[in-house]
Amino acid sequence: MTTPRETPAGRGRGGAAAAAEHRTEYPVRTEEDLLEARHAVRAATLETGFGLVDQTRVVTAASELVRNAYIHGGGGTLVIERLRRPGGRGVRLTVSDAGPGIANIDAALADGFSTGSGLGHGLGGARRLMHEFRIDCPPGGGTTVCVTRWTPG
């Protein structure tokens, strides 16, 4: 796997009150990258202070999103940001690819929708597991999914 790229933390996109404490970028190009992404997300949830159930939610969502970027987008990038805001901390995951995009986002978010051999719970499931979910598929291709989960409190 290519070495992840760390960059200085800046202001988070989760509103003016959320600031990124740490940001790391990971390539998603190979099967090994998928495993590395899971480990990196798990480490970020531990460092942020998530309990086991929320760690599992975030890692599961990350797994679905990076696998989609790998399979449907031909590879991409995962950015993990550890966030802080008044009253809590969080983890933001941004997964981007330069693939063909998603023709019908509403259909893709519905349970049972699949363009491959999967069960069709991936994108909608990732949305349900996280507190915040945003997807962008501009005309001409590419997909970016940004999800955030906050610690209780």
PDB file of C-alpha atoms in Angstrom:
ATOM      1  CA  MET A   1       0.000   0.000   0.000  1.00  0.00           C
ATOM      2  CA  THR A   2       1.100   3.531  -0.679  1.00  0.00           C
ATOM      3  CA  THR A   3       2.007   5.486   2.428  1.00  0.00           C
ATOM      4  CA  PRO A   4      -0.901   7.573   3.724  1.00  0.00           C
ATOM      5  CA  ARG A   5      -0.515  11.316   3.401  1.00  0.00           C
ATOM      6  CA  GLU A   6      -1.021  13.430   6.496  1.00  0.00           C
ATOM      7  CA  THR A   7      -1.836  17.085   6.233  1.00  0.00           C
ATOM      8  CA  PRO A   8      -2.237  19.819   8.833  1.00  0.00           C
ATOM      9  CA  ALA A   9      -5.702  19.997  10.332  1.00  0.00           C
ATOM     10  CA  GLY A  10      -7.964  22.827   9.253  1.00  0.00           C
ATOM     11  CA  ARG A  11     -11.542  23.882   9.792  1.00  0.00           C
ATOM     12  CA  GLY A  12     -14.016  21.058   9.405  1.00  0.00           C
ATOM     13  CA  ARG A  13     -16.902  21.113   6.960  1.00  0.00           C
ATOM     14  CA  GLY A  14     -19.314  20.048   9.696  1.00  0.00           C
ATOM     15  CA  GLY A  15     -20.111  23.663  10.535  1.00  0.00           C
ATOM     16  CA  ALA A  16     -18.052  26.537  11.864  1.00  0.00           C
ATOM     17  CA  ALA A  17     -17.914  24.954  15.332  1.00  0.00           C
ATOM     18  CA  ALA A  18     -16.318  21.669  14.171  1.00  0.00           C
ATOM     19  CA  ALA A  19     -12.546  21.705  13.732  1.00  0.00           C
ATOM     20  CA  ALA A  20     -10.384  18.916  12.339  1.00  0.00           C
ATOM     21  CA  GLU A  21      -7.719  17.799  14.823  1.00  0.00           C
ATOM     22  CA  HIS A  22      -6.005  15.396  12.441  1.00  0.00           C
ATOM     23  CA  ARG A  23      -6.374  14.468   8.762  1.00  0.00           C
ATOM     24  CA  THR A  24      -4.896  11.493   6.903  1.00  0.00           C
ATOM     25  CA  GLU A  25      -5.382  10.459   3.284  1.00  0.00           C
ATOM     26  CA  TYR A  26      -5.217   6.848   2.083  1.00  0.00           C
ATOM     27  CA  PRO A  27      -5.215   5.549  -1.479  1.00  0.00           C
ATOM     28  CA  VAL A  28      -7.752   2.867  -2.360  1.00  0.00           C
ATOM     29  CA  ARG A  29      -6.240   1.003  -5.310  1.00  0.00           C
ATOM     30  CA  THR A  30      -5.808  -2.646  -4.237  1.00  0.00           C
ATOM     31  CA  GLU A  31      -7.475  -5.293  -2.062  1.00  0.00           C
ATOM     32  CA  GLU A  32      -4.750  -4.666   0.530  1.00  0.00           C
ATOM     33  CA  ASP A  33      -5.742  -0.984   0.617  1.00  0.00           C
ATOM     34  CA  LEU A  34      -9.248  -2.006   1.682  1.00  0.00           C
ATOM     35  CA  LEU A  35      -7.858  -3.805   4.725  1.00  0.00           C
ATOM     36  CA  GLU A  36      -5.506  -0.916   5.526  1.00  0.00           C
ATOM     37  CA  ALA A  37      -8.446   1.497   5.336  1.00  0.00           C
ATOM     38  CA  ARG A  38     -10.425  -0.581   7.850  1.00  0.00           C
ATOM     39  CA  HIS A  39      -7.473  -0.620  10.259  1.00  0.00           C
ATOM     40  CA  ALA A  40      -6.924   3.127   9.896  1.00  0.00           C
ATOM     41  CA  VAL A  41     -10.590   3.899  10.526  1.00  0.00           C
ATOM     42  CA  ARG A  42     -10.641   1.613  13.568  1.00  0.00           C
ATOM     43  CA  ALA A  43      -7.557   3.408  14.946  1.00  0.00           C
ATOM     44  CA  ALA A  44      -9.190   6.797  14.376  1.00  0.00           C
ATOM     45  CA  THR A  45     -12.342   5.740  16.237  1.00  0.00           C
ATOM     46  CA  LEU A  46     -10.244   4.482  19.160  1.00  0.00           C
ATOM     47  CA  GLU A  47      -8.244   7.729  19.289  1.00  0.00           C
ATOM     48  CA  THR A  48     -11.489   9.714  19.171  1.00  0.00           C
ATOM     49  CA  GLY A  49     -12.959   7.801  22.108  1.00  0.00           C
ATOM     50  CA  PHE A  50     -15.766   5.810  20.487  1.00  0.00           C
ATOM     51  CA  GLY A  51     -17.161   2.787  22.283  1.00  0.00           C
ATOM     52  CA  LEU A  52     -17.105  -0.636  20.623  1.00  0.00           C
ATOM     53  CA  VAL A  53     -20.577  -0.360  19.043  1.00  0.00           C
ATOM     54  CA  ASP A  54     -19.845   3.023  17.459  1.00  0.00           C
ATOM     55  CA  GLN A  55     -16.388   1.838  16.355  1.00  0.00           C
ATOM     56  CA  THR A  56     -18.104  -1.027  14.550  1.00  0.00           C
ATOM     57  CA  ARG A  57     -20.640   1.321  12.939  1.00  0.00           C
ATOM     58  CA  VAL A  58     -17.942   3.608  11.564  1.00  0.00           C
ATOM     59  CA  VAL A  59     -15.694   0.764  10.370  1.00  0.00           C
ATOM     60  CA  THR A  60     -18.645  -0.954   8.687  1.00  0.00           C
ATOM     61  CA  ALA A  61     -19.652   2.250   6.881  1.00  0.00           C
ATOM     62  CA  ALA A  62     -16.031   2.815   5.827  1.00  0.00           C
ATOM     63  CA  SER A  63     -15.758  -0.739   4.509  1.00  0.00           C
ATOM     64  CA  GLU A  64     -18.847  -0.299   2.351  1.00  0.00           C
ATOM     65  CA  LEU A  65     -17.725   3.054   0.974  1.00  0.00           C
ATOM     66  CA  VAL A  66     -14.123   2.127   0.145  1.00  0.00           C
ATOM     67  CA  ARG A  67     -15.227  -1.153  -1.415  1.00  0.00           C
ATOM     68  CA  ASN A  68     -17.677   0.774  -3.621  1.00  0.00           C
ATOM     69  CA  ALA A  69     -14.887   3.163  -4.681  1.00  0.00           C
ATOM     70  CA  TYR A  70     -12.616   0.204  -5.441  1.00  0.00           C
ATOM     71  CA  ILE A  71     -15.158  -1.923  -7.317  1.00  0.00           C
ATOM     72  CA  HIS A  72     -17.391   0.641  -9.019  1.00  0.00           C
ATOM     73  CA  GLY A  73     -15.063   3.638  -9.218  1.00  0.00           C
ATOM     74  CA  GLY A  74     -11.857   1.865 -10.192  1.00  0.00           C
ATOM     75  CA  GLY A  75     -10.149   2.987  -6.994  1.00  0.00           C
ATOM     76  CA  GLY A  76     -10.085   6.245  -5.152  1.00  0.00           C
ATOM     77  CA  THR A  77      -9.102   7.980  -1.963  1.00  0.00           C
ATOM     78  CA  LEU A  78     -10.161   7.793   1.684  1.00  0.00           C
ATOM     79  CA  VAL A  79      -9.651  10.824   3.903  1.00  0.00           C
ATOM     80  CA  ILE A  80     -10.043  10.331   7.658  1.00  0.00           C
ATOM     81  CA  GLU A  81     -10.492  13.406   9.841  1.00  0.00           C
ATOM     82  CA  ARG A  82     -10.742  13.407  13.606  1.00  0.00           C
ATOM     83  CA  LEU A  83     -12.990  16.288  14.628  1.00  0.00           C
ATOM     84  CA  ARG A  84     -13.685  18.309  17.738  1.00  0.00           C
ATOM     85  CA  ARG A  85     -16.679  20.524  18.451  1.00  0.00           C
ATOM     86  CA  PRO A  86     -18.212  21.864  21.644  1.00  0.00           C
ATOM     87  CA  GLY A  87     -19.661  18.895  23.490  1.00  0.00           C
ATOM     88  CA  GLY A  88     -18.054  16.111  21.495  1.00  0.00           C
ATOM     89  CA  ARG A  89     -15.614  14.617  19.076  1.00  0.00           C
ATOM     90  CA  GLY A  90     -16.160  12.860  15.797  1.00  0.00           C
ATOM     91  CA  VAL A  91     -14.722  11.083  12.801  1.00  0.00           C
ATOM     92  CA  ARG A  92     -15.371  12.242   9.241  1.00  0.00           C
ATOM     93  CA  LEU A  93     -14.685   9.918   6.310  1.00  0.00           C
ATOM     94  CA  THR A  94     -14.554  11.227   2.759  1.00  0.00           C
ATOM     95  CA  VAL A  95     -14.315   8.624   0.004  1.00  0.00           C
ATOM     96  CA  SER A  96     -13.800   9.864  -3.559  1.00  0.00           C
ATOM     97  CA  ASP A  97     -13.347   8.145  -6.892  1.00  0.00           C
ATOM     98  CA  ALA A  98     -13.211   9.140 -10.544  1.00  0.00           C
ATOM     99  CA  GLY A  99     -15.485   6.371 -11.778  1.00  0.00           C
ATOM    100  CA  PRO A 100     -18.663   6.706 -13.848  1.00  0.00           C
ATOM    101  CA  GLY A 101     -20.704   8.131 -10.952  1.00  0.00           C
ATOM    102  CA  ILE A 102     -24.124   7.000  -9.817  1.00  0.00           C
ATOM    103  CA  ALA A 103     -26.910   7.479 -12.342  1.00  0.00           C
ATOM    104  CA  ASN A 104     -29.752   7.393  -9.803  1.00  0.00           C
ATOM    105  CA  ILE A 105     -28.663   8.280  -6.265  1.00  0.00           C
ATOM    106  CA  ASP A 106     -32.133   7.730  -4.761  1.00  0.00           C
ATOM    107  CA  ALA A 107     -32.255   4.199  -6.176  1.00  0.00           C
ATOM    108  CA  ALA A 108     -28.673   3.502  -5.041  1.00  0.00           C
ATOM    109  CA  LEU A 109     -29.582   4.485  -1.468  1.00  0.00           C
ATOM    110  CA  ALA A 110     -32.578   2.116  -1.392  1.00  0.00           C
ATOM    111  CA  ASP A 111     -32.092  -1.301   0.180  1.00  0.00           C
ATOM    112  CA  GLY A 112     -31.832  -4.046  -2.395  1.00  0.00           C
ATOM    113  CA  PHE A 113     -30.262  -1.880  -5.119  1.00  0.00           C
ATOM    114  CA  SER A 114     -27.099  -3.415  -6.497  1.00  0.00           C
ATOM    115  CA  THR A 115     -25.168  -3.125  -9.724  1.00  0.00           C
ATOM    116  CA  GLY A 116     -23.046  -6.121  -8.767  1.00  0.00           C
ATOM    117  CA  SER A 117     -23.374  -9.343  -6.837  1.00  0.00           C
ATOM    118  CA  GLY A 118     -23.879  -7.693  -3.424  1.00  0.00           C
ATOM    119  CA  LEU A 119     -27.021  -7.565  -1.324  1.00  0.00           C
ATOM    120  CA  GLY A 120     -27.600  -3.890  -2.036  1.00  0.00           C
ATOM    121  CA  HIS A 121     -27.343  -2.579   1.523  1.00  0.00           C
ATOM    122  CA  GLY A 122     -23.983  -0.783   1.182  1.00  0.00           C
ATOM    123  CA  LEU A 123     -24.688   2.865   0.441  1.00  0.00           C
ATOM    124  CA  GLY A 124     -27.994   3.067   2.309  1.00  0.00           C
ATOM    125  CA  GLY A 125     -26.517   1.076   5.173  1.00  0.00           C
ATOM    126  CA  ALA A 126     -23.559   3.443   5.431  1.00  0.00           C
ATOM    127  CA  ARG A 127     -26.003   6.356   5.574  1.00  0.00           C
ATOM    128  CA  ARG A 128     -27.948   4.748   8.439  1.00  0.00           C
ATOM    129  CA  LEU A 129     -24.783   3.985  10.434  1.00  0.00           C
ATOM    130  CA  MET A 130     -23.536   7.577  10.468  1.00  0.00           C
ATOM    131  CA  HIS A 131     -24.923  10.833  11.876  1.00  0.00           C
ATOM    132  CA  GLU A 132     -24.178  12.892   8.759  1.00  0.00           C
ATOM    133  CA  PHE A 133     -24.158  11.744   5.134  1.00  0.00           C
ATOM    134  CA  ARG A 134     -23.496  13.655   1.924  1.00  0.00           C
ATOM    135  CA  ILE A 135     -23.017  12.316  -1.585  1.00  0.00           C
ATOM    136  CA  ASP A 136     -21.902  14.219  -4.650  1.00  0.00           C
ATOM    137  CA  CYS A 137     -21.988  12.802  -8.193  1.00  0.00           C
ATOM    138  CA  PRO A 138     -21.376  15.627 -10.623  1.00  0.00           C
ATOM    139  CA  PRO A 139     -22.278  15.241 -14.298  1.00  0.00           C
ATOM    140  CA  GLY A 140     -19.424  13.613 -16.139  1.00  0.00           C
ATOM    141  CA  GLY A 141     -18.524  11.106 -13.442  1.00  0.00           C
ATOM    142  CA  GLY A 142     -16.879  10.638 -10.113  1.00  0.00           C
ATOM    143  CA  THR A 143     -18.447  10.140  -6.719  1.00  0.00           C
ATOM    144  CA  THR A 144     -17.618  11.644  -3.344  1.00  0.00           C
ATOM    145  CA  VAL A 145     -19.301  10.424  -0.176  1.00  0.00           C
ATOM    146  CA  CYS A 146     -18.696  12.266   3.089  1.00  0.00           C
ATOM    147  CA  VAL A 147     -19.960  10.756   6.360  1.00  0.00           C
ATOM    148  CA  THR A 148     -19.503  11.781   9.989  1.00  0.00           C
ATOM    149  CA  ARG A 149     -20.237  10.125  13.319  1.00  0.00           C
ATOM    150  CA  TRP A 150     -20.048  11.962  16.654  1.00  0.00           C
ATOM    151  CA  THR A 151     -19.318  10.632  20.113  1.00  0.00           C
ATOM    152  CA  PRO A 152     -22.247  10.686  22.529  1.00  0.00           C
ATOM    153  CA  GLY A 153     -22.663  13.873  24.487  1.00  0.00           C
TER     154      GLY A 153
END
